[in-house]
């Protein structure tokens, strides 16, 4: 047993000696193994070409365009949170609907302070609001409030920057933390980072802002508006540049850009890369460094050549002759180039990541613009080349519609903004929706305006009711009794195969276009009591209207013209080949225009109509032309229409009032909406030397 233990001990001792002599060095390192492993993880390898390798960038630096003075995304987010402290505001949580229940959607703008200057753009915005149909001078009736303080330019380096806004708005007794207030802004932040800092707390106010970041935008509450210049027209605005002779849509250039290139700071990365897609043939991308006071201090090796190439092309010529226009971000997300491209029918190619596009909750920009990615700039040329010509034309047509409907004037931008606020109202507080339908109705309502002094109905009115009621398409007759004395009892009215309803009017000319609930059909035949029409004339005119339900179709026509000597619009009743007005004394139209006349037009225009005799039918024609961009349609008439009260001195005054009305309406719209036409529609075989039995409307030719 002792010998066995002795051998075990010697074997164990020999093993330790062997381990010490042959593996001692590894054993000594074992104690420091874990520490050296951690150090190996911390240190990068010492590459032999280390001087040629750029250091790794922190992820937060990737969006700073290489400028260490620019904020990181975390800092930008903190800046936005400081501005939008009520980032969860929605109409349901930050808007007091009780203010709108009694008087509906009314807007009040604070009185302007004499010592507080206003920029030209903000003056236009306030003027547009005060001219709108929503405006009220009484704050007790208001549902929405507009500040008189100019908040458009919040760059504290700008000469139009207004200081101490916080103190001023808190002094307003109606401020209430910003509830039910609307704030406009075009420029936010300043050099070098151009954050969304407005310099004051907006509280729970709605923000109508240009260059809106999507992550800051509060859906259903805020509205993104386009950036527009101080020279943007107040009303009307220029028409778009797409005409019939510009089809097919292919133009000289496929893709163009001409603008500033920022050498440093935010927005410089995208514009610095635009030169990569320039080929000098169908893709023109021109930039210049020559802007700002100290551009020479920062200019790079490309600047001199870029500046020379920049002067070789005219910007307007590029807009006219290009199919696509690049709209990159500037210092801020939006730019004037966006509206310029829309007007020119140059399809915008947007390179502004994170931009909440103007009125995006109402406009499908996918049908009018190409939304690109700033980091995929080199893919843009091949992407636009793949767009089919038919789709290109559809894009161009949509740009023209959007330009004319939303962006061609400050009035339209502001009305779109306030209209967006109105659509967010609960259904029981908003006005009725427009009438709609896939096809026009099979019947019509005859709407007759009676202005007899009183007593029983006049003979012309009785004859008119009998003639219209015999029409196979007549569903009902509504008489608007616009007389001082009450209407005659039911026994005094003629027997008719269709129901006759009498409505007591308010003796105002604009009453004839009020959306009365008694009108049950889409088609409305507007008549004066002295109008003389046969049943055949009514039937044929209605058949024509059913083919053109968006237009006014009628009998007596007038026209307008430009008088170069008087430098004003003229109005004529002479029979010529041109027509642009169909008098509503005998005309068909859709009852939807009653809603537009009452809800779309401001009260000031309706007051103008009530103050000038025979102006209401001109306003209705102007309204329909402004909506449809189409002329009215004249149909054949057996007898020439004669207006009452047009003889002698009274007729001269009435004619002068019509001309004044026409010019005042053109001034209000900012342009002349009326469209001239030389079209008149007659029945088949009308006046042809064939048998009467072959004609559908033979009575039209009888004297």
XYZ file of C-alpha atoms in Angstrom:
703
model
C 0.000 0.000 0.000
C 2.881 2.377 0.893
C 4.637 1.582 -2.348
C 1.438 2.343 -4.299
C 1.032 5.755 -2.655
C 4.675 6.486 -3.346
C 4.244 5.841 -7.102
C 1.103 8.036 -7.247
C 2.938 10.912 -5.565
C 5.936 10.656 -7.929
C 3.644 10.593 -10.963
C 1.778 13.740 -9.805
C 5.082 15.545 -9.105
C 6.460 14.639 -12.536
C 3.321 15.990 -14.189
C 3.720 19.377 -12.484
C 7.390 19.547 -13.440
C 6.585 18.833 -17.064
C 3.802 21.470 -17.054
C 6.150 24.053 -15.524
C 9.028 23.487 -17.980
C 6.978 23.144 -21.208
C 3.835 25.302 -20.536
C 4.867 27.792 -17.916
C 4.790 30.764 -20.240
C 1.114 30.125 -21.077
C 0.316 29.660 -17.395
C 1.824 33.039 -16.513
C -0.374 34.711 -19.128
C -3.547 33.036 -17.839
C -3.958 35.523 -14.983
C -4.132 38.422 -17.444
C -6.231 36.664 -20.049
C -9.621 38.261 -19.375
C -8.168 41.786 -19.079
C -6.319 41.507 -22.388
C -9.446 40.156 -24.091
C -11.419 43.272 -23.109
C -8.584 45.507 -24.330
C -8.568 43.683 -27.653
C -12.264 44.473 -28.071
C -11.765 48.159 -27.359
C -8.898 48.890 -29.734
C -9.192 48.992 -33.540
C -6.434 47.245 -35.549
C -3.470 49.375 -36.561
C -3.834 49.260 -40.339
C -0.771 50.058 -42.436
C -2.885 52.388 -44.682
C -4.722 54.031 -41.788
C -4.023 57.516 -43.144
C -6.055 56.679 -46.260
C -9.119 55.500 -44.348
C -11.814 57.854 -43.037
C -12.825 57.382 -39.455
C -16.172 55.773 -38.779
C -19.079 58.267 -38.416
C -21.452 58.229 -35.529
C -24.988 57.395 -36.785
C -26.277 60.755 -35.533
C -23.825 62.548 -37.823
C -25.104 60.952 -41.004
C -27.937 63.505 -41.490
C -25.876 66.583 -40.712
C -24.414 67.065 -44.248
C -20.891 66.788 -42.863
C -21.112 70.075 -40.981
C -20.338 69.699 -37.251
C -22.252 72.917 -36.535
C -25.525 71.300 -37.602
C -27.709 69.574 -35.008
C -28.064 65.829 -34.788
C -31.465 64.172 -35.312
C -31.823 63.924 -31.542
C -31.224 67.651 -31.188
C -33.658 68.397 -33.986
C -36.310 66.291 -32.324
C -35.770 68.139 -29.058
C -36.146 71.453 -30.897
C -39.426 70.323 -32.474
C -40.787 69.142 -29.146
C -40.040 72.560 -27.669
C -42.200 74.125 -30.405
C -44.974 71.532 -30.513
C -45.622 71.040 -26.828
C -49.161 70.034 -27.722
C -48.087 67.522 -30.346
C -51.121 65.341 -29.672
C -53.606 68.101 -30.466
C -56.504 67.167 -32.702
C -59.738 68.960 -33.527
C -61.512 66.765 -30.991
C -59.118 67.658 -28.156
C -57.842 71.202 -28.819
C -60.747 72.917 -30.564
C -63.863 74.311 -28.891
C -66.756 73.385 -31.189
C -69.297 75.088 -28.951
C -68.225 78.443 -30.402
C -69.418 77.262 -33.825
C -72.841 75.909 -32.923
C -74.825 79.156 -33.026
C -73.372 81.067 -35.987
C -71.627 78.297 -37.908
C -68.068 78.517 -39.198
C -67.115 82.202 -38.894
C -63.601 83.687 -38.871
C -62.495 86.826 -37.028
C -59.167 88.599 -37.519
C -57.831 90.763 -34.715
C -57.736 94.534 -35.327
C -54.395 95.674 -36.694
C -52.154 97.778 -34.509
C -50.886 100.990 -36.059
C -47.334 100.648 -34.772
C -47.084 97.009 -35.896
C -45.840 96.699 -39.515
C -47.099 93.873 -41.684
C -45.282 92.169 -44.522
C -46.827 92.307 -47.959
C -47.589 88.585 -47.884
C -49.340 88.701 -44.500
C -51.344 91.761 -45.575
C -52.605 89.711 -48.522
C -53.526 86.819 -46.234
C -55.541 89.070 -43.925
C -57.219 90.752 -46.895
C -58.205 87.350 -48.279
C -59.754 86.351 -44.962
C -61.699 89.588 -44.660
C -63.034 89.124 -48.198
C -64.049 85.512 -47.666
C -67.542 84.211 -47.071
C -66.520 83.064 -43.580
C -65.431 86.454 -42.235
C -67.259 88.187 -39.411
C -66.326 91.517 -37.785
C -67.916 90.375 -34.524
C -65.629 88.228 -32.309
C -68.671 86.921 -30.407
C -69.841 85.164 -33.578
C -66.419 83.779 -34.460
C -65.471 80.135 -34.459
C -61.860 80.702 -35.582
C -59.468 83.583 -34.805
C -56.571 84.980 -36.855
C -53.748 86.970 -35.254
C -52.997 90.481 -36.486
C -49.338 89.875 -35.585
C -47.207 88.941 -38.579
C -45.844 85.441 -37.869
C -44.832 84.523 -41.427
C -41.078 85.102 -41.017
C -39.660 83.681 -37.780
C -36.005 83.952 -38.794
C -34.594 86.298 -36.161
C -31.997 87.500 -38.676
C -34.762 88.787 -40.954
C -35.864 92.401 -40.971
C -39.504 91.256 -40.788
C -39.012 89.255 -37.601
C -41.492 90.362 -34.918
C -40.164 90.245 -31.379
C -41.962 89.569 -28.093
C -44.763 87.640 -29.773
C -45.358 85.583 -26.616
C -46.097 88.680 -24.554
C -48.364 90.155 -27.183
C -50.543 87.103 -27.787
C -50.955 86.429 -24.071
C -52.408 89.903 -23.695
C -55.264 89.025 -26.058
C -58.374 88.248 -23.991
C -59.536 85.659 -26.543
C -56.209 83.793 -26.796
C -57.242 81.065 -24.321
C -54.023 79.123 -24.712
C -54.340 79.188 -28.491
C -57.626 77.290 -28.742
C -59.596 78.084 -31.917
C -56.712 80.169 -33.256
C -54.976 79.810 -36.617
C -51.325 80.830 -37.061
C -49.671 81.270 -40.466
C -45.948 80.727 -41.007
C -43.716 80.571 -44.095
C -40.188 80.716 -42.653
C -39.092 79.121 -39.392
C -35.684 78.783 -37.762
C -32.464 80.490 -38.761
C -28.863 79.825 -39.774
C -27.295 77.322 -39.606
C -29.775 74.566 -38.728
C -33.131 76.137 -39.702
C -35.168 74.192 -37.180
C -38.916 74.629 -36.858
C -38.519 77.023 -33.948
C -41.077 79.854 -34.176
C -39.731 81.800 -31.227
C -43.005 81.603 -29.287
C -45.367 79.034 -27.834
C -48.269 78.344 -30.193
C -50.184 76.564 -27.442
C -53.203 74.718 -28.825
C -53.419 76.832 -31.974
C -53.739 75.351 -35.457
C -50.596 75.895 -37.520
C -50.735 76.650 -41.249
C -47.089 76.313 -42.184
C -44.815 75.986 -45.198
C -41.974 73.423 -45.185
C -43.782 71.213 -42.671
C -41.936 68.117 -41.439
C -44.162 65.032 -41.536
C -43.083 63.981 -38.054
C -44.169 67.376 -36.669
C -47.420 67.550 -38.624
C -50.596 66.899 -36.640
C -53.039 65.164 -39.024
C -56.540 66.545 -39.125
C -55.375 69.625 -37.215
C -52.446 71.391 -38.904
C -52.253 72.228 -42.600
C -49.177 72.307 -44.786
C -49.264 75.291 -47.157
C -46.967 76.087 -50.092
C -44.172 78.604 -49.882
C -45.147 81.635 -51.981
C -43.368 84.897 -52.711
C -44.477 88.405 -51.812
C -45.283 88.970 -55.501
C -47.827 86.148 -55.579
C -51.107 87.710 -56.835
C -53.835 88.506 -54.365
C -56.684 87.355 -56.612
C -57.126 85.441 -59.815
C -53.546 84.843 -60.803
C -52.055 83.855 -64.124
C -53.334 80.824 -65.949
C -51.335 77.662 -66.356
C -49.050 77.195 -69.336
C -50.541 73.995 -70.736
C -52.501 74.640 -73.910
C -54.060 72.414 -76.544
C -51.233 73.105 -78.992
C -48.691 71.755 -76.478
C -49.868 68.172 -77.044
C -48.148 65.687 -77.497
C -46.496 66.194 -74.120
C -42.910 65.482 -75.204
C -40.758 68.613 -74.976
C -37.175 69.632 -75.749
C -35.834 68.696 -72.308
C -36.760 65.727 -70.180
C -35.522 66.925 -66.799
C -34.196 70.331 -65.695
C -32.977 72.231 -62.668
C -31.490 75.693 -62.352
C -30.876 77.176 -58.925
C -28.572 77.902 -56.024
C -26.011 75.451 -54.679
C -25.282 75.652 -50.975
C -21.622 75.045 -50.155
C -22.182 74.490 -46.443
C -25.020 73.927 -44.052
C -28.318 72.116 -44.207
C -29.658 71.367 -47.683
C -26.223 71.481 -49.295
C -25.875 67.722 -49.740
C -28.786 67.311 -52.171
C -27.994 70.310 -54.338
C -24.273 69.531 -54.422
C -25.061 66.150 -55.973
C -27.325 67.425 -58.758
C -24.416 67.876 -61.188
C -24.057 64.084 -61.427
C -27.221 63.723 -63.547
C -26.433 66.573 -65.975
C -25.766 65.342 -69.525
C -26.082 68.613 -71.441
C -28.662 67.106 -73.815
C -32.105 66.271 -72.451
C -31.147 66.569 -68.777
C -30.004 70.033 -67.684
C -28.892 70.518 -64.086
C -27.310 73.915 -63.409
C -26.244 75.355 -60.067
C -24.445 78.492 -58.975
C -22.404 79.250 -55.882
C -22.682 82.978 -56.516
C -25.148 84.004 -53.852
C -24.755 85.462 -50.411
C -22.135 87.921 -49.215
C -19.278 85.532 -48.435
C -19.727 82.867 -51.109
C -16.129 83.276 -52.306
C -14.802 82.243 -48.911
C -16.475 78.836 -49.233
C -16.293 78.216 -52.990
C -14.939 74.896 -54.200
C -13.218 73.787 -57.409
C -16.529 73.454 -59.280
C -17.853 76.941 -58.566
C -16.205 78.861 -61.409
C -17.282 76.397 -64.081
C -20.776 76.072 -62.587
C -21.226 79.838 -62.571
C -20.289 80.070 -66.262
C -22.636 77.226 -67.295
C -25.404 78.697 -65.159
C -25.607 81.832 -67.311
C -26.005 79.889 -70.572
C -29.651 78.962 -69.973
C -32.727 81.059 -69.225
C -34.829 79.772 -66.336
C -38.189 80.616 -67.930
C -37.138 78.963 -71.182
C -36.250 75.790 -69.280
C -39.630 75.768 -67.538
C -41.489 76.179 -70.834
C -39.580 73.439 -72.608
C -39.164 70.709 -70.016
C -41.381 67.773 -69.116
C -40.053 67.295 -65.563
C -38.618 69.870 -63.144
C -36.471 68.896 -60.174
C -37.699 70.522 -56.963
C -35.001 69.865 -54.345
C -35.114 71.079 -50.782
C -33.452 74.373 -49.995
C -32.468 75.529 -46.554
C -35.981 74.487 -45.649
C -38.068 71.707 -47.136
C -40.189 73.844 -49.454
C -39.213 76.292 -52.197
C -40.780 78.774 -54.631
C -39.829 76.360 -57.421
C -42.715 74.072 -56.444
C -45.440 76.538 -57.500
C -43.421 77.682 -60.514
C -43.280 74.116 -61.809
C -47.006 73.568 -61.270
C -47.923 76.684 -63.241
C -45.577 75.739 -66.088
C -47.075 72.217 -66.332
C -43.553 70.976 -65.647
C -44.114 67.847 -63.556
C -42.390 68.383 -60.173
C -39.802 65.794 -59.169
C -39.593 66.296 -55.419
C -36.322 65.719 -53.562
C -37.196 66.802 -50.058
C -37.358 63.882 -47.642
C -39.814 64.296 -44.794
C -41.839 67.124 -46.394
C -45.559 67.102 -45.698
C -46.814 68.282 -49.088
C -49.281 71.198 -49.263
C -52.899 70.221 -48.613
C -51.875 66.554 -48.787
C -54.999 65.539 -46.890
C -57.119 66.811 -49.795
C -54.764 66.363 -52.788
C -53.433 63.098 -54.174
C -49.956 64.280 -55.156
C -49.174 60.919 -56.692
C -51.229 62.066 -59.703
C -49.374 65.350 -60.201
C -45.798 64.923 -58.976
C -42.974 62.402 -58.757
C -41.877 62.012 -55.143
C -38.218 60.976 -55.103
C -35.687 60.158 -52.437
C -32.722 62.468 -51.811
C -30.401 59.490 -51.352
C -31.494 57.886 -54.635
C -30.864 60.896 -56.838
C -29.010 58.941 -59.526
C -32.102 56.795 -60.129
C -34.307 59.771 -61.009
C -33.412 60.029 -64.755
C -34.170 56.365 -65.459
C -37.349 56.555 -63.362
C -38.864 59.475 -65.293
C -37.871 57.958 -68.648
C -40.036 54.939 -67.829
C -43.222 57.000 -67.418
C -45.588 56.403 -70.343
C -46.531 59.455 -72.487
C -50.232 59.050 -71.645
C -49.430 59.219 -67.954
C -47.151 62.202 -68.550
C -50.065 64.058 -70.129
C -52.313 63.103 -67.209
C -49.668 64.444 -64.807
C -49.489 67.727 -66.719
C -53.252 68.145 -66.789
C -53.415 67.534 -63.052
C -50.753 70.191 -62.387
C -52.913 72.703 -64.232
C -56.022 71.764 -62.300
C -54.228 72.041 -58.958
C -52.586 75.331 -59.909
C -55.889 76.898 -60.880
C -57.944 75.420 -58.041
C -55.577 75.834 -55.082
C -52.402 77.818 -55.746
C -52.665 80.553 -58.417
C -53.455 83.316 -55.898
C -53.249 84.084 -52.193
C -57.050 84.072 -52.066
C -57.142 80.450 -53.224
C -54.397 79.333 -50.843
C -56.156 80.960 -47.885
C -59.631 79.761 -48.884
C -58.251 76.237 -49.227
C -56.770 76.565 -45.742
C -59.934 77.840 -44.078
C -61.945 75.340 -46.092
C -59.791 72.538 -44.697
C -60.535 73.742 -41.182
C -64.216 73.793 -42.015
C -64.217 70.216 -43.298
C -62.871 69.095 -39.936
C -66.037 70.341 -38.271
C -68.561 67.788 -37.032
C -71.230 66.954 -39.588
C -74.013 68.696 -37.660
C -71.994 71.938 -37.579
C -70.840 71.979 -41.196
C -72.935 73.122 -44.114
C -74.763 70.672 -46.373
C -72.685 68.678 -48.786
C -72.940 69.522 -52.522
C -75.427 67.575 -54.556
C -73.914 64.700 -56.496
C -75.054 62.039 -58.887
C -73.652 59.845 -61.605
C -76.301 60.882 -64.162
C -78.643 63.860 -64.524
C -82.239 63.496 -63.395
C -85.077 62.511 -65.727
C -87.226 65.468 -64.655
C -86.767 69.155 -63.915
C -88.187 71.790 -61.593
C -89.444 75.020 -63.123
C -88.406 77.840 -60.808
C -90.294 81.041 -61.696
C -89.551 84.421 -60.119
C -92.669 86.577 -59.893
C -92.322 90.338 -59.334
C -95.872 91.561 -60.070
C -97.058 94.454 -57.867
C -99.663 92.263 -56.259
C -103.160 90.921 -56.740
C -103.851 87.888 -58.908
C -101.090 86.298 -60.999
C -100.338 88.148 -64.227
C -101.444 86.709 -67.551
C -97.864 86.104 -68.764
C -97.210 84.127 -65.571
C -100.327 82.019 -66.038
C -99.456 81.268 -69.678
C -95.903 80.346 -68.681
C -97.106 77.926 -65.979
C -99.455 76.224 -68.455
C -96.778 75.882 -71.150
C -94.165 74.492 -68.785
C -96.530 72.098 -67.003
C -97.365 70.422 -70.335
C -93.738 69.336 -70.735
C -93.272 65.593 -70.397
C -90.137 66.236 -68.307
C -91.601 68.684 -65.781
C -91.796 67.314 -62.218
C -92.927 70.421 -60.335
C -93.281 74.179 -60.536
C -91.979 76.448 -57.785
C -92.933 80.123 -57.824
C -90.746 82.558 -55.885
C -93.140 85.348 -54.937
C -90.910 88.450 -54.621
C -93.628 91.037 -54.105
C -94.607 93.301 -51.225
C -98.138 91.911 -51.018
C -98.723 88.276 -50.063
C -99.276 85.745 -52.856
C -102.810 85.026 -54.126
C -104.739 82.131 -52.590
C -104.507 78.710 -54.195
C -107.828 79.206 -56.001
C -106.336 81.987 -58.114
C -103.635 79.738 -59.578
C -104.281 77.660 -62.715
C -104.952 73.965 -62.613
C -101.861 71.980 -63.496
C -100.845 68.361 -64.039
C -97.802 68.931 -61.810
C -97.703 70.348 -58.270
C -97.276 74.114 -57.961
C -95.531 75.427 -54.823
C -95.467 79.096 -53.806
C -92.483 80.404 -51.800
C -92.484 83.838 -50.208
C -89.266 85.652 -51.132
C -87.474 88.516 -49.395
C -87.542 90.844 -52.411
C -83.807 90.347 -52.999
C -82.385 89.493 -56.396
C -80.051 86.905 -54.873
C -83.032 84.979 -53.468
C -83.603 83.226 -56.776
C -80.390 81.242 -56.307
C -80.968 80.145 -52.722
C -80.893 76.334 -52.249
C -84.577 75.920 -51.405
C -85.599 72.548 -50.023
C -88.702 72.653 -52.239
C -86.535 72.016 -55.308
C -86.458 68.222 -55.506
C -84.722 67.627 -58.860
C -81.148 68.184 -60.037
C -82.301 70.112 -63.096
C -83.626 73.630 -62.524
C -85.361 75.687 -65.225
C -84.962 79.291 -64.110
C -87.653 81.603 -65.503
C -88.906 85.164 -65.175
C -92.659 85.629 -65.137
C -92.601 87.617 -68.430
C -90.654 84.929 -70.294
C -92.468 83.442 -73.261
C -91.627 79.826 -74.095
C -93.444 76.973 -75.792
C -93.552 73.415 -74.514
C -91.405 72.228 -77.441
C -88.709 74.767 -76.618
C -88.650 73.615 -73.017
C -88.480 69.928 -73.989
C -85.616 70.406 -76.434
C -83.600 72.598 -74.053
C -83.922 69.988 -71.293
C -82.739 67.194 -73.618
C -79.680 69.306 -74.462
C -79.010 70.051 -70.784
C -79.014 66.350 -69.944
C -76.010 65.993 -72.264
C -74.235 68.956 -70.618
C -75.441 69.003 -66.976
C -72.396 70.994 -65.765
C -73.228 73.974 -67.999
C -75.919 76.612 -68.268
C -78.196 75.807 -71.214
C -80.722 78.398 -72.266
C -82.213 80.822 -74.717
C -81.408 84.558 -74.402
C -77.661 85.216 -74.657
C -75.299 88.132 -74.141
C -71.559 88.590 -74.579
C -68.650 90.460 -73.064
C -65.632 92.106 -74.684
C -62.571 94.101 -73.716
C -62.777 97.818 -74.504
C -59.177 99.010 -75.044
C -60.147 102.694 -75.045
C -62.029 102.550 -71.757
C -59.671 99.866 -70.430
C -62.560 97.938 -68.965
C -64.876 95.117 -69.834
C -67.871 95.833 -71.990
C -71.299 94.158 -72.060
C -73.438 93.876 -75.161
C -76.850 92.476 -76.041
C -76.313 92.666 -79.805
C -76.872 89.486 -81.750
C -73.422 88.347 -82.790
C -71.676 85.045 -83.371
C -70.082 85.286 -79.916
C -71.840 84.475 -76.663
C -70.565 84.132 -73.090
C -73.694 84.706 -70.974
C -77.056 82.954 -70.956
C -79.612 84.978 -69.030
C -81.269 83.055 -66.215
C -84.624 84.449 -67.322
C -84.854 81.220 -69.359
C -82.097 78.727 -68.631
C -81.422 75.224 -67.327
C -78.655 74.482 -64.813
C -77.869 72.060 -61.984
C -79.253 72.910 -58.546
C -75.735 72.354 -57.167
C -74.976 75.892 -58.320
C -77.565 77.181 -55.861
C -75.381 75.759 -53.102
C -72.241 77.285 -54.582
C -73.933 80.646 -55.019
C -74.981 80.711 -51.364
C -72.041 78.976 -49.661
C -69.008 79.564 -51.875
C -69.481 83.222 -52.762
C -68.855 85.767 -50.002
C -71.690 87.878 -48.663
C -70.185 90.975 -50.282
C -70.861 89.636 -53.774
C -74.459 88.798 -52.929
C -74.875 92.316 -51.551
C -73.475 93.637 -54.838
C -76.105 91.643 -56.713
C -78.884 92.974 -54.509
C -77.689 96.550 -55.029
C -77.395 96.455 -58.825
C -80.402 95.597 -60.971
C -80.020 92.627 -63.323
C -76.663 91.530 -61.951
C -77.610 88.186 -60.457
C -77.637 86.295 -63.760
C -74.206 87.668 -64.678
C -72.836 86.486 -61.326
C -74.323 83.019 -61.853
C -72.698 82.803 -65.294
C -69.366 83.969 -63.878
C -69.608 81.403 -61.074
C -70.343 78.482 -63.418
C -67.578 79.551 -65.813
C -65.098 79.851 -62.934
C -65.944 76.311 -61.815
C -66.155 74.556 -65.189
C -63.886 76.744 -67.407
C -66.562 76.194 -70.089
C -68.981 78.523 -71.897
C -72.760 78.259 -71.679
C -74.804 76.685 -74.480
C -77.469 78.445 -76.461
C -80.409 76.516 -77.896
C -82.765 77.604 -80.616
C -85.612 79.944 -79.716
C -88.782 80.673 -81.619
C -89.014 84.330 -80.597
C -86.324 86.790 -79.593
C -86.258 87.405 -75.855
C -86.960 90.970 -74.745
C -85.942 92.072 -71.274
C -88.471 94.060 -69.295
C -87.555 97.603 -68.324
C -84.901 98.024 -71.057
C -86.591 100.877 -72.938
C -85.699 104.558 -72.636
C -83.610 106.065 -69.838
C -84.414 103.188 -67.492
C -82.994 100.756 -70.021
C -79.806 102.812 -70.276
C -79.340 102.763 -66.510
C -79.999 99.036 -66.391
C -77.465 98.421 -69.158
C -74.874 100.592 -67.371
C -75.459 98.668 -64.142
C -74.863 95.386 -65.937
C -71.561 96.683 -67.274
C -70.510 97.941 -63.837
C -71.466 94.582 -62.364
C -69.342 92.752 -64.930
C -66.261 94.850 -64.131
C -66.698 94.564 -60.367
C -66.955 90.787 -60.642
C -63.815 90.630 -62.789
C -62.013 92.727 -60.187
C -63.148 90.472 -57.347
C -62.097 87.247 -59.105
C -58.855 88.842 -60.270
C -59.512 87.822 -63.890
C -62.427 87.429 -66.304
C -63.852 83.907 -65.810
C -66.381 84.134 -68.670
C -65.596 81.961 -71.689
C -66.827 82.901 -75.164
C -68.385 80.454 -77.609
C -69.922 80.404 -81.085
C -72.000 77.276 -80.523
C -75.772 77.057 -80.891
C -77.602 73.735 -80.801
C -80.700 73.151 -82.929
C -82.900 70.065 -83.346
C -82.116 67.651 -86.167
C -83.727 68.797 -89.447
C -84.418 72.240 -87.966
C -85.395 74.601 -90.819
C -84.698 71.853 -93.353
C -87.039 71.572 -96.347
C -88.496 68.219 -95.375
C -91.863 67.041 -94.199
C -92.934 68.263 -90.758
C -93.835 64.692 -89.877
C -90.147 63.801 -89.930
C -89.238 66.470 -87.364
C -89.303 65.814 -83.619
C -89.938 69.451 -82.637
C -92.044 70.883 -85.477
C -93.615 73.597 -83.318
C -90.250 75.334 -82.946
C -90.493 76.515 -86.541
C -94.005 77.939 -86.313
C -94.227 81.732 -85.922
